[in-house]
GROMACS .gro file of N, CA and C in nm:
model
  339
    1MET      N    1  -1.071  -0.426  -0.721
    1MET     CA    2  -1.180  -0.471  -0.633
    1MET      C    3  -1.235  -0.584  -0.620
    2ILE      N    4  -1.256  -0.688  -0.530
    2ILE     CA    5  -1.327  -0.861  -0.509
    2ILE      C    6  -1.402  -0.843  -0.403
    3GLN      N    7  -1.515  -0.880  -0.391
    3GLN     CA    8  -1.680  -0.837  -0.297
    3GLN      C    9  -1.560  -0.919  -0.211
    4GLU      N   10  -1.521  -1.061  -0.237
    4GLU     CA   11  -1.454  -1.152  -0.110
    4GLU      C   12  -1.386  -0.998   0.000
    5ILE      N   13  -1.271  -1.015  -0.044
    5ILE     CA   14  -1.196  -0.845   0.015
    5ILE      C   15  -1.282  -0.757   0.123
    6LYS      N   16  -1.369  -0.692  -0.021
    6LYS     CA   17  -1.436  -0.593   0.146
    6LYS      C   18  -1.521  -0.694   0.229
    7ASP      N   19  -1.581  -0.789   0.228
    7ASP     CA   20  -1.678  -0.880   0.291
    7ASP      C   21  -1.581  -0.932   0.400
    8PHE      N   22  -1.453  -0.922   0.389
    8PHE     CA   23  -1.372  -0.964   0.455
    8PHE      C   24  -1.355  -0.827   0.584
    9ILE      N   25  -1.262  -0.741   0.528
    9ILE     CA   26  -1.269  -0.620   0.595
    9ILE      C   27  -1.435  -0.583   0.664
   10ASP      N   28  -1.465  -0.608   0.592
   10ASP     CA   29  -1.632  -0.524   0.695
   10ASP      C   30  -1.652  -0.608   0.754
   11GLY      N   31  -1.635  -0.750   0.785
   11GLY     CA   32  -1.618  -0.867   0.883
   11GLY      C   33  -1.544  -0.810   0.981
   12LEU      N   34  -1.435  -0.764   1.035
   12LEU     CA   35  -1.297  -0.744   1.122
   12LEU      C   36  -1.430  -0.669   1.200
   13LYS      N   37  -1.379  -0.732   1.317
   13LYS     CA   38  -1.485  -0.674   1.506
   13LYS      C   39  -1.463  -0.561   1.493
   14GLU      N   40  -1.295  -0.524   1.463
   14GLU     CA   41  -1.238  -0.374   1.598
   14GLU      C   42  -1.292  -0.295   1.400
   15ALA      N   43  -1.347  -0.171   1.495
   15ALA     CA   44  -1.365  -0.013   1.360
   15ALA      C   45  -1.259   0.010   1.316
   16TRP      N   46  -1.164  -0.019   1.466
   16TRP     CA   47  -1.045   0.101   1.375
   16TRP      C   48  -0.979  -0.004   1.311
   17GLN      N   49  -0.996  -0.155   1.301
   17GLN     CA   50  -0.884  -0.263   1.196
   17GLN      C   51  -1.003  -0.269   1.090
   18GLN      N   52  -1.083  -0.187   1.059
   18GLN     CA   53  -1.151  -0.189   0.940
   18GLN      C   54  -1.087  -0.025   0.872
   19GLU      N   55  -1.058   0.046   0.948
   19GLU     CA   56  -1.043   0.192   0.836
   19GLU      C   57  -0.950   0.173   0.833
   20LEU      N   58  -0.857   0.115   0.899
   20LEU     CA   59  -0.724   0.064   0.903
   20LEU      C   60  -0.683   0.001   0.677
   21SER      N   61  -0.737  -0.091   0.694
   21SER     CA   62  -0.706  -0.218   0.650
   21SER      C   63  -0.809  -0.140   0.471
   22VAL      N   64  -0.900  -0.070   0.515
   22VAL     CA   65  -0.963   0.056   0.363
   22VAL      C   66  -0.798   0.064   0.350
   23GLU      N   67  -0.773   0.141   0.419
   23GLU     CA   68  -0.667   0.247   0.400
   23GLU      C   69  -0.524   0.223   0.347
   24LEU      N   70  -0.496   0.105   0.359
   24LEU     CA   71  -0.354  -0.007   0.318
   24LEU      C   72  -0.458  -0.078   0.175
   25ARG      N   73  -0.570  -0.103   0.181
   25ARG     CA   74  -0.599  -0.142   0.020
   25ARG      C   75  -0.547  -0.035  -0.021
   26SER      N   76  -0.648   0.084  -0.013
   26SER     CA   77  -0.629   0.198  -0.039
   26SER      C   78  -0.480   0.207  -0.120
   27VAL      N   79  -0.359   0.177  -0.045
   27VAL     CA   80  -0.204   0.213  -0.016
   27VAL      C   81  -0.169   0.159  -0.121
   28VAL      N   82  -0.232   0.051  -0.196
   28VAL     CA   83  -0.206  -0.093  -0.282
   28VAL      C   84  -0.201  -0.049  -0.397
   29TYR      N   85  -0.365   0.002  -0.399
   29TYR     CA   86  -0.402   0.050  -0.508
   29TYR      C   87  -0.310   0.168  -0.607
   30GLN      N   88  -0.309   0.234  -0.494
   30GLN     CA   89  -0.225   0.359  -0.576
   30GLN      C   90  -0.067   0.356  -0.618
   31ALA      N   91  -0.037   0.282  -0.550
   31ALA     CA   92   0.120   0.183  -0.582
   31ALA      C   93   0.096   0.119  -0.734
   32ILE      N   94  -0.015   0.026  -0.704
   32ILE     CA   95   0.020  -0.046  -0.810
   32ILE      C   96  -0.164  -0.067  -0.871
   33PRO      N   97  -0.199   0.004  -0.955
   33PRO     CA   98  -0.337   0.065  -1.004
   33PRO      C   99  -0.382  -0.091  -1.048
   34GLU      N  100  -0.329  -0.179  -1.120
   34GLU     CA  101  -0.326  -0.314  -1.173
   34GLU      C  102  -0.319  -0.444  -1.104
   35ALA      N  103  -0.321  -0.409  -0.974
   35ALA     CA  104  -0.337  -0.539  -0.898
   35ALA      C  105  -0.461  -0.607  -0.835
   36GLN      N  106  -0.434  -0.691  -0.877
   36GLN     CA  107  -0.511  -0.844  -0.833
   36GLN      C  108  -0.564  -0.850  -0.678
   37GLU      N  109  -0.677  -0.893  -0.666
   37GLU     CA  110  -0.739  -0.993  -0.561
   37GLU      C  111  -0.718  -1.072  -0.496
   38ARG      N  112  -0.661  -1.127  -0.360
   38ARG     CA  113  -0.727  -1.300  -0.354
   38ARG      C  114  -0.693  -1.315  -0.251
   39LEU      N  115  -0.788  -1.374  -0.194
   39LEU     CA  116  -0.795  -1.376  -0.033
   39LEU      C  117  -0.783  -1.564  -0.011
   40GLN      N  118  -0.666  -1.540   0.018
   40GLN     CA  119  -0.624  -1.690   0.088
   40GLN      C  120  -0.485  -1.700   0.183
   41TYR      N  121  -0.557  -1.797   0.261
   41TYR     CA  122  -0.540  -1.857   0.389
   41TYR      C  123  -0.535  -1.777   0.448
   42LYS      N  124  -0.696  -1.691   0.478
   42LYS     CA  125  -0.807  -1.597   0.566
   42LYS      C  126  -0.721  -1.476   0.553
   43LYS      N  127  -0.629  -1.441   0.387
   43LYS     CA  128  -0.613  -1.286   0.456
   43LYS      C  129  -0.620  -1.216   0.299
   44PRO      N  130  -0.630  -1.104   0.298
   44PRO     CA  131  -0.634  -1.031   0.122
   44PRO      C  132  -0.500  -1.020   0.114
   45HIS      N  133  -0.448  -1.052  -0.014
   45HIS     CA  134  -0.331  -1.044  -0.075
   45HIS      C  135  -0.349  -1.008  -0.226
   46PHE      N  136  -0.241  -0.934  -0.260
   46PHE     CA  137  -0.265  -0.861  -0.366
   46PHE      C  138  -0.140  -0.887  -0.445
   47LEU      N  139  -0.174  -0.893  -0.572
   47LEU     CA  140  -0.036  -0.941  -0.627
   47LEU      C  141  -0.095  -0.889  -0.822
   48LYS      N  142   0.069  -0.869  -0.843
   48LYS     CA  143   0.133  -0.826  -0.994
   48LYS      C  144   0.211  -0.912  -1.068
   49ASN      N  145   0.156  -0.949  -1.119
   49ASN     CA  146   0.183  -1.011  -1.291
   49ASN      C  147   0.121  -1.144  -1.239
   50GLY      N  148   0.073  -1.188  -1.132
   50GLY     CA  149   0.031  -1.292  -1.078
   50GLY      C  150   0.127  -1.346  -0.945
   51LYS      N  151   0.222  -1.269  -0.931
   51LYS     CA  152   0.281  -1.270  -0.790
   51LYS      C  153   0.314  -1.204  -0.695
   52TYR      N  154   0.289  -1.187  -0.539
   52TYR     CA  155   0.316  -1.191  -0.455
   52TYR      C  156   0.349  -1.011  -0.400
   53ALA      N  157   0.308  -0.914  -0.414
   53ALA     CA  158   0.311  -0.758  -0.358
   53ALA      C  159   0.311  -0.745  -0.260
   54ALA      N  160   0.172  -0.746  -0.134
   54ALA     CA  161   0.161  -0.729  -0.041
   54ALA      C  162   0.057  -0.822   0.014
   55VAL      N  163   0.033  -0.787   0.095
   55VAL     CA  164  -0.043  -0.881   0.210
   55VAL      C  165  -0.062  -0.747   0.362
   56ILE      N  166  -0.294  -0.782   0.350
   56ILE     CA  167  -0.337  -0.716   0.501
   56ILE      C  168  -0.348  -0.891   0.606
   57SER      N  169  -0.271  -0.869   0.693
   57SER     CA  170  -0.350  -1.007   0.780
   57SER      C  171  -0.370  -0.869   0.954
   58THR      N  172  -0.463  -0.966   0.998
   58THR     CA  173  -0.501  -0.888   1.157
   58THR      C  174  -0.478  -1.047   1.244
   59SER      N  175  -0.465  -0.962   1.326
   59SER     CA  176  -0.475  -1.040   1.493
   59SER      C  177  -0.544  -0.953   1.568
   60LYS      N  178  -0.551  -0.996   1.697
   60LYS     CA  179  -0.620  -0.981   1.810
   60LYS      C  180  -0.603  -0.780   1.811
   61ASP      N  181  -0.456  -0.760   1.848
   61ASP     CA  182  -0.471  -0.605   1.856
   61ASP      C  183  -0.386  -0.600   1.762
   62ALA      N  184  -0.329  -0.561   1.626
   62ALA     CA  185  -0.268  -0.572   1.523
   62ALA      C  186  -0.314  -0.521   1.407
   63VAL      N  187  -0.301  -0.476   1.318
   63VAL     CA  188  -0.303  -0.471   1.106
   63VAL      C  189  -0.178  -0.493   1.125
   64SER      N  190  -0.122  -0.590   1.032
   64SER     CA  191  -0.020  -0.673   0.972
   64SER      C  192  -0.046  -0.550   0.763
   65PHE      N  193   0.099  -0.578   0.791
   65PHE     CA  194   0.102  -0.488   0.657
   65PHE      C  195   0.235  -0.566   0.570
   66THR      N  196   0.244  -0.667   0.491
   66THR     CA  197   0.331  -0.697   0.375
   66THR      C  198   0.352  -0.644   0.301
   67ILE      N  199   0.527  -0.613   0.267
   67ILE     CA  200   0.573  -0.597   0.148
   67ILE      C  201   0.677  -0.681   0.037
   68PHE      N  202   0.667  -0.752  -0.030
   68PHE     CA  203   0.701  -0.904  -0.055
   68PHE      C  204   0.807  -0.791  -0.205
   69HIS      N  205   0.934  -0.848  -0.175
   69HIS     CA  206   1.047  -0.823  -0.284
   69HIS      C  207   1.088  -0.706  -0.241
   70ALA      N  208   1.106  -0.671  -0.160
   70ALA     CA  209   1.155  -0.610  -0.021
   70ALA      C  210   1.280  -0.507  -0.017
   71THR      N  211   1.354  -0.636  -0.107
   71THR     CA  212   1.507  -0.582  -0.094
   71THR      C  213   1.553  -0.471  -0.144
   72GLY      N  214   1.609  -0.403  -0.122
   72GLY     CA  215   1.668  -0.285  -0.140
   72GLY      C  216   1.638  -0.191  -0.105
   73LEU      N  217   1.509  -0.236   0.007
   73LEU     CA  218   1.390  -0.101   0.051
   73LEU      C  219   1.504  -0.023   0.157
   74GLU      N  220   1.518   0.111   0.184
   74GLU     CA  221   1.553   0.138   0.298
   74GLU      C  222   1.442   0.167   0.342
   75LEU      N  223   1.384   0.110   0.489
   75LEU     CA  224   1.285   0.106   0.546
   75LEU      C  225   1.351   0.149   0.726
   76PRO      N  226   1.310   0.218   0.775
   76PRO     CA  227   1.270   0.321   0.899
   76PRO      C  228   1.334   0.163   1.033
   77GLU      N  229   1.452   0.093   1.083
   77GLU     CA  230   1.497   0.048   1.150
   77GLU      C  231   1.395   0.068   1.289
   78GLY      N  232   1.362  -0.091   1.335
   78GLY     CA  233   1.313  -0.116   1.484
   78GLY      C  234   1.167  -0.124   1.386
   79GLU      N  235   1.080  -0.096   1.314
   79GLU     CA  236   0.961  -0.021   1.262
   79GLU      C  237   0.911  -0.188   1.141
   80TRP      N  238   1.048  -0.248   1.121
   80TRP     CA  239   0.960  -0.345   1.012
   80TRP      C  240   1.014  -0.514   1.049
   81ASP      N  241   0.958  -0.658   1.028
   81ASP     CA  242   1.040  -0.722   1.103
   81ASP      C  243   1.029  -0.818   0.950
   82GLY      N  244   1.117  -0.934   0.938
   82GLY     CA  245   1.101  -1.009   0.875
   82GLY      C  246   1.189  -1.006   0.767
   83PRO      N  247   1.263  -1.086   0.700
   83PRO     CA  248   1.388  -1.126   0.617
   83PRO      C  249   1.399  -1.017   0.497
   84ALA      N  250   1.497  -0.976   0.412
   84ALA     CA  251   1.571  -0.866   0.364
   84ALA      C  252   1.361  -0.927   0.226
   85GLU      N  253   1.368  -0.996   0.185
   85GLU     CA  254   1.300  -0.999   0.056
   85GLU      C  255   1.121  -0.979   0.103
   86ARG      N  256   1.086  -1.065   0.251
   86ARG     CA  257   0.970  -0.992   0.251
   86ARG      C  258   0.939  -0.895   0.435
   87LYS      N  259   0.881  -0.755   0.357
   87LYS     CA  260   0.912  -0.698   0.530
   87LYS      C  261   0.748  -0.673   0.578
   88THR      N  262   0.768  -0.734   0.758
   88THR     CA  263   0.621  -0.658   0.778
   88THR      C  264   0.639  -0.598   0.873
   89ARG      N  265   0.503  -0.479   0.868
   89ARG     CA  266   0.492  -0.358   0.983
   89ARG      C  267   0.347  -0.368   1.046
   90LYS      N  268   0.301  -0.411   1.165
   90LYS     CA  269   0.249  -0.430   1.302
   90LYS      C  270   0.208  -0.274   1.284
   91PHE      N  271   0.067  -0.244   1.273
   91PHE     CA  272  -0.004  -0.124   1.339
   91PHE      C  273  -0.093  -0.137   1.407
   92ARG      N  274  -0.091  -0.087   1.525
   92ARG     CA  275  -0.212  -0.081   1.648
   92ARG      C  276  -0.333   0.007   1.659
   93LYS      N  277  -0.407   0.019   1.699
   93LYS     CA  278  -0.455   0.099   1.738
   93LYS      C  279  -0.439   0.227   1.792
   94GLY      N  280  -0.450   0.340   1.695
   94GLY     CA  281  -0.425   0.446   1.755
   94GLY      C  282  -0.310   0.487   1.636
   95ASP      N  283  -0.245   0.384   1.532
   95ASP     CA  284  -0.120   0.466   1.496
   95ASP      C  285  -0.147   0.514   1.356
   96ALA      N  286  -0.094   0.562   1.265
   96ALA     CA  287  -0.106   0.644   1.174
   96ALA      C  288  -0.032   0.583   1.087
   97ILE      N  289  -0.117   0.559   0.940
   97ILE     CA  290  -0.061   0.534   0.860
   97ILE      C  291   0.053   0.648   0.790
   98GLU      N  292   0.178   0.591   0.725
   98GLU     CA  293   0.200   0.750   0.618
   98GLU      C  294   0.168   0.669   0.453
   99ALA      N  295   0.032   0.704   0.448
   99ALA     CA  296   0.040   0.581   0.292
   99ALA      C  297   0.108   0.687   0.190
  100GLU      N  298   0.140   0.798   0.222
  100GLU     CA  299   0.264   0.824   0.045
  100GLU      C  300   0.352   0.765   0.026
  101GLN      N  301   0.388   0.723   0.202
  101GLN     CA  302   0.543   0.657   0.191
  101GLN      C  303   0.551   0.562   0.189
  102LEU      N  304   0.440   0.421   0.221
  102LEU     CA  305   0.384   0.319   0.225
  102LEU      C  306   0.348   0.290   0.059
  103SER      N  307   0.314   0.321  -0.036
  103SER     CA  308   0.295   0.357  -0.145
  103SER      C  309   0.417   0.367  -0.192
  104ALA      N  310   0.493   0.458  -0.205
  104ALA     CA  311   0.577   0.427  -0.250
  104ALA      C  312   0.755   0.323  -0.273
  105TRP      N  313   0.708   0.281  -0.103
  105TRP     CA  314   0.794   0.174  -0.090
  105TRP      C  315   0.770   0.067  -0.142
  106LEU      N  316   0.591   0.040  -0.139
  106LEU     CA  317   0.524  -0.078  -0.221
  106LEU      C  318   0.572  -0.028  -0.383
  107ALA      N  319   0.543   0.043  -0.426
  107ALA     CA  320   0.586   0.081  -0.585
  107ALA      C  321   0.731   0.017  -0.649
  108GLN      N  322   0.771   0.079  -0.552
  108GLN     CA  323   0.952   0.057  -0.576
  108GLN      C  324   1.018  -0.105  -0.560
  109ALA      N  325   0.937  -0.138  -0.453
  109ALA     CA  326   0.949  -0.326  -0.418
  109ALA      C  327   0.901  -0.456  -0.547
  110SER      N  328   0.783  -0.390  -0.618
  110SER     CA  329   0.693  -0.405  -0.707
  110SER      C  330   0.761  -0.357  -0.857
  111SER      N  331   0.838  -0.252  -0.860
  111SER     CA  332   0.854  -0.235  -0.987
  111SER      C  333   0.946  -0.382  -1.101
  112SER      N  334   1.021  -0.434  -0.996
  112SER     CA  335   1.051  -0.565  -1.007
  112SER      C  336   0.933  -0.684  -1.112
  113ILE      N  337   0.863  -0.676  -1.050
  113ILE     CA  338   0.781  -0.823  -1.077
  113ILE      C  339   0.622  -0.755  -1.174
   0.00000   0.00000   0.00000
C-alpha cells in the first residue's frame, strides 16, 4: 500500500466516502494480496501483474468501484454498468457493500491476469 493512495482517501471531503474507499481498498487486498497501487488520473488504480484489476473513483454523491476483466462474472442486473470487460458500481451514502462478494468477483475477474 502506498502513501499516495492513503493521502487521496484522507483528502476526500465526505467522511462516508473516506470510509467506503477504505473498505473498497481492503476488498482489493482480500481478493488480490499482491496488488500494486497507483494514483493515476487522480484515482486509485489497483494492478495485478502490471494490468488493471480495479479502480476507485469518487464524485460529489458517489464512490464508484470498477472491476476490470469482468467478462463472465454473474453480476446482479441493474447494479453494475459498463461493457462486459469492465463493470462499475456506484455506491452512495448509506449503501452497504458486500465485501466478501465483491472480493470473490474481483478474485474471479483477476484470476486470468
